JSON list of C-alpha atoms in Angstrom, two decimals:
[
{"chain": "A", "resi": 661, "resn": "MET", "atom": "CA", "xyz": [0.00, -0.02, 0.02]},
{"chain": "A", "resi": 662, "resn": "ARG", "atom": "CA", "xyz": [2.83, 2.40, 0.85]},
{"chain": "A", "resi": 663, "resn": "SER", "atom": "CA", "xyz": [4.53, 1.95, -2.45]},
{"chain": "A", "resi": 664, "resn": "THR", "atom": "CA", "xyz": [1.32, 2.57, -4.35]},
{"chain": "A", "resi": 665, "resn": "TRP", "atom": "CA", "xyz": [0.72, 5.79, -2.50]},
{"chain": "A", "resi": 666, "resn": "MET", "atom": "CA", "xyz": [4.31, 6.93, -2.97]},
{"chain": "A", "resi": 667, "resn": "SER", "atom": "CA", "xyz": [4.12, 6.18, -6.72]},
{"chain": "A", "resi": 668, "resn": "GLN", "atom": "CA", "xyz": [1.00, 8.30, -7.01]},
{"chain": "A", "resi": 669, "resn": "GLU", "atom": "CA", "xyz": [2.68, 11.16, -5.12]},
{"chain": "A", "resi": 670, "resn": "LEU", "atom": "CA", "xyz": [5.68, 10.92, -7.57]},
{"chain": "A", "resi": 671, "resn": "LEU", "atom": "CA", "xyz": [3.33, 10.88, -10.61]},
{"chain": "A", "resi": 672, "resn": "THR", "atom": "CA", "xyz": [1.51, 13.86, -9.34]},
{"chain": "A", "resi": 673, "resn": "THR", "atom": "CA", "xyz": [4.64, 15.87, -8.45]},
{"chain": "A", "resi": 674, "resn": "PHE", "atom": "CA", "xyz": [6.51, 14.99, -11.60]},
{"chain": "A", "resi": 675, "resn": "GLU", "atom": "CA", "xyz": [3.74, 14.64, -14.14]},
{"chain": "A", "resi": 676, "resn": "GLN", "atom": "CA", "xyz": [5.70, 16.47, -16.83]},
{"chain": "A", "resi": 677, "resn": "GLU", "atom": "CA", "xyz": [8.98, 14.62, -16.04]},
{"chain": "A", "resi": 678, "resn": "ILE", "atom": "CA", "xyz": [8.06, 11.05, -15.59]},
{"chain": "A", "resi": 679, "resn": "ASP", "atom": "CA", "xyz": [7.40, 8.99, -18.74]},
{"chain": "A", "resi": 680, "resn": "GLU", "atom": "CA", "xyz": [7.06, 5.66, -17.00]},
{"chain": "A", "resi": 681, "resn": "LEU", "atom": "CA", "xyz": [6.64, 4.32, -13.47]},
{"chain": "A", "resi": 682, "resn": "SER", "atom": "CA", "xyz": [6.40, 0.64, -12.56]},
{"chain": "A", "resi": 683, "resn": "LEU", "atom": "CA", "xyz": [5.82, -1.32, -9.35]},
{"chain": "A", "resi": 684, "resn": "ARG", "atom": "CA", "xyz": [7.31, -4.77, -9.05]},
{"chain": "A", "resi": 685, "resn": "PRO", "atom": "CA", "xyz": [5.88, -6.95, -6.36]},
{"chain": "A", "resi": 686, "resn": "SER", "atom": "CA", "xyz": [8.50, -8.73, -4.28]},
{"chain": "A", "resi": 687, "resn": "THR", "atom": "CA", "xyz": [8.97, -10.41, -0.95]},
{"chain": "A", "resi": 688, "resn": "GLY", "atom": "CA", "xyz": [11.19, -9.72, 2.02]},
{"chain": "A", "resi": 689, "resn": "GLY", "atom": "CA", "xyz": [10.44, -6.00, 2.39]},
{"chain": "A", "resi": 690, "resn": "ILE", "atom": "CA", "xyz": [12.35, -4.89, -0.64]},
{"chain": "A", "resi": 691, "resn": "PHE", "atom": "CA", "xyz": [11.72, -1.21, -1.55]},
{"chain": "A", "resi": 692, "resn": "GLU", "atom": "CA", "xyz": [13.91, 0.40, -4.13]},
{"chain": "A", "resi": 693, "resn": "VAL", "atom": "CA", "xyz": [13.42, 3.46, -6.23]},
{"chain": "A", "resi": 694, "resn": "HIS", "atom": "CA", "xyz": [15.38, 3.99, -9.45]},
{"chain": "A", "resi": 695, "resn": "ALA", "atom": "CA", "xyz": [15.35, 7.21, -11.54]},
{"chain": "A", "resi": 696, "resn": "ASN", "atom": "CA", "xyz": [17.03, 7.31, -14.91]},
{"chain": "A", "resi": 697, "resn": "ASN", "atom": "CA", "xyz": [18.54, 3.93, -14.23]},
{"chain": "A", "resi": 698, "resn": "GLN", "atom": "CA", "xyz": [20.10, 5.21, -10.97]},
{"chain": "A", "resi": 699, "resn": "LEU", "atom": "CA", "xyz": [19.27, 3.76, -7.57]},
{"chain": "A", "resi": 700, "resn": "VAL", "atom": "CA", "xyz": [18.07, 6.68, -5.50]},
{"chain": "A", "resi": 701, "resn": "TRP", "atom": "CA", "xyz": [16.59, 4.92, -2.53]},
{"chain": "A", "resi": 702, "resn": "SER", "atom": "CA", "xyz": [17.08, 1.46, -1.07]},
{"chain": "A", "resi": 703, "resn": "ARG", "atom": "CA", "xyz": [15.25, 0.40, 2.11]},
{"chain": "A", "resi": 704, "resn": "LYS", "atom": "CA", "xyz": [18.00, -2.23, 2.64]},
{"chain": "A", "resi": 705, "resn": "GLU", "atom": "CA", "xyz": [20.78, 0.40, 2.48]},
{"chain": "A", "resi": 706, "resn": "LYS", "atom": "CA", "xyz": [18.98, 3.07, 4.51]},
{"chain": "A", "resi": 707, "resn": "GLY", "atom": "CA", "xyz": [17.28, 0.68, 6.97]},
{"chain": "A", "resi": 708, "resn": "ARG", "atom": "CA", "xyz": [13.93, 2.42, 6.56]},
{"chain": "A", "resi": 709, "resn": "PHE", "atom": "CA", "xyz": [11.36, 3.70, 4.19]},
{"chain": "A", "resi": 710, "resn": "PRO", "atom": "CA", "xyz": [11.75, 7.29, 3.11]},
{"chain": "A", "resi": 711, "resn": "GLU", "atom": "CA", "xyz": [9.48, 10.13, 4.14]},
{"chain": "A", "resi": 712, "resn": "ILE", "atom": "CA", "xyz": [7.63, 11.28, 1.02]},
{"chain": "A", "resi": 713, "resn": "THR", "atom": "CA", "xyz": [9.46, 14.65, 1.05]},
{"chain": "A", "resi": 714, "resn": "GLU", "atom": "CA", "xyz": [12.78, 12.85, 1.10]},
{"chain": "A", "resi": 715, "resn": "LEU", "atom": "CA", "xyz": [11.77, 10.63, -1.75]},
{"chain": "A", "resi": 716, "resn": "LYS", "atom": "CA", "xyz": [10.54, 13.51, -3.91]},
{"chain": "A", "resi": 717, "resn": "GLN", "atom": "CA", "xyz": [13.81, 15.33, -3.24]},
{"chain": "A", "resi": 718, "resn": "VAL", "atom": "CA", "xyz": [16.08, 12.50, -4.27]},
{"chain": "A", "resi": 719, "resn": "VAL", "atom": "CA", "xyz": [13.99, 11.77, -7.35]},
{"chain": "A", "resi": 720, "resn": "ARG", "atom": "CA", "xyz": [13.91, 15.47, -8.24]},
{"chain": "A", "resi": 721, "resn": "ASP", "atom": "CA", "xyz": [17.73, 15.72, -7.84]},
{"chain": "A", "resi": 722, "resn": "VAL", "atom": "CA", "xyz": [18.12, 13.15, -10.57]},
{"chain": "A", "resi": 723, "resn": "ILE", "atom": "CA", "xyz": [15.25, 13.87, -13.05]},
{"chain": "A", "resi": 724, "resn": "ALA", "atom": "CA", "xyz": [14.58, 17.63, -12.66]},
{"chain": "A", "resi": 725, "resn": "PRO", "atom": "CA", "xyz": [17.25, 19.33, -10.49]},
{"chain": "A", "resi": 726, "resn": "ASP", "atom": "CA", "xyz": [15.85, 22.79, -11.17]},
{"chain": "A", "resi": 727, "resn": "LYS", "atom": "CA", "xyz": [12.32, 21.96, -10.15]},
{"chain": "A", "resi": 728, "resn": "SER", "atom": "CA", "xyz": [11.03, 23.60, -7.03]},
{"chain": "A", "resi": 729, "resn": "LEU", "atom": "CA", "xyz": [9.18, 21.35, -4.57]},
{"chain": "A", "resi": 730, "resn": "GLY", "atom": "CA", "xyz": [7.65, 24.28, -2.66]},
{"chain": "A", "resi": 731, "resn": "HIS", "atom": "CA", "xyz": [7.83, 24.57, 1.10]},
{"chain": "A", "resi": 732, "resn": "SER", "atom": "CA", "xyz": [9.32, 21.11, 1.59]},
{"chain": "A", "resi": 733, "resn": "ASP", "atom": "CA", "xyz": [12.22, 21.77, -0.81]},
{"chain": "A", "resi": 734, "resn": "LYS", "atom": "CA", "xyz": [15.79, 21.04, 0.12]},
{"chain": "A", "resi": 735, "resn": "LYS", "atom": "CA", "xyz": [18.15, 20.93, -2.82]},
{"chain": "A", "resi": 736, "resn": "LYS", "atom": "CA", "xyz": [21.31, 18.84, -2.65]},
{"chain": "A", "resi": 737, "resn": "VAL", "atom": "CA", "xyz": [24.35, 20.95, -2.10]}
]
């Protein structure tokens, strides 16, 4: 359920930038997000799920670095 909600949030935020989004069911709590063939979030590596603002920021940094995310924006330095 969480991955479906997060995917909808990404599609809404990046409607002009995302051409394709896919969910792949798996087992064992795997949660990975790739943008432009780059791993931007791994639950295994981070030890947790991202907050939605974190996820939007890391995706934005790869696919649309100049895009503003409004009040929750923190660009990578």
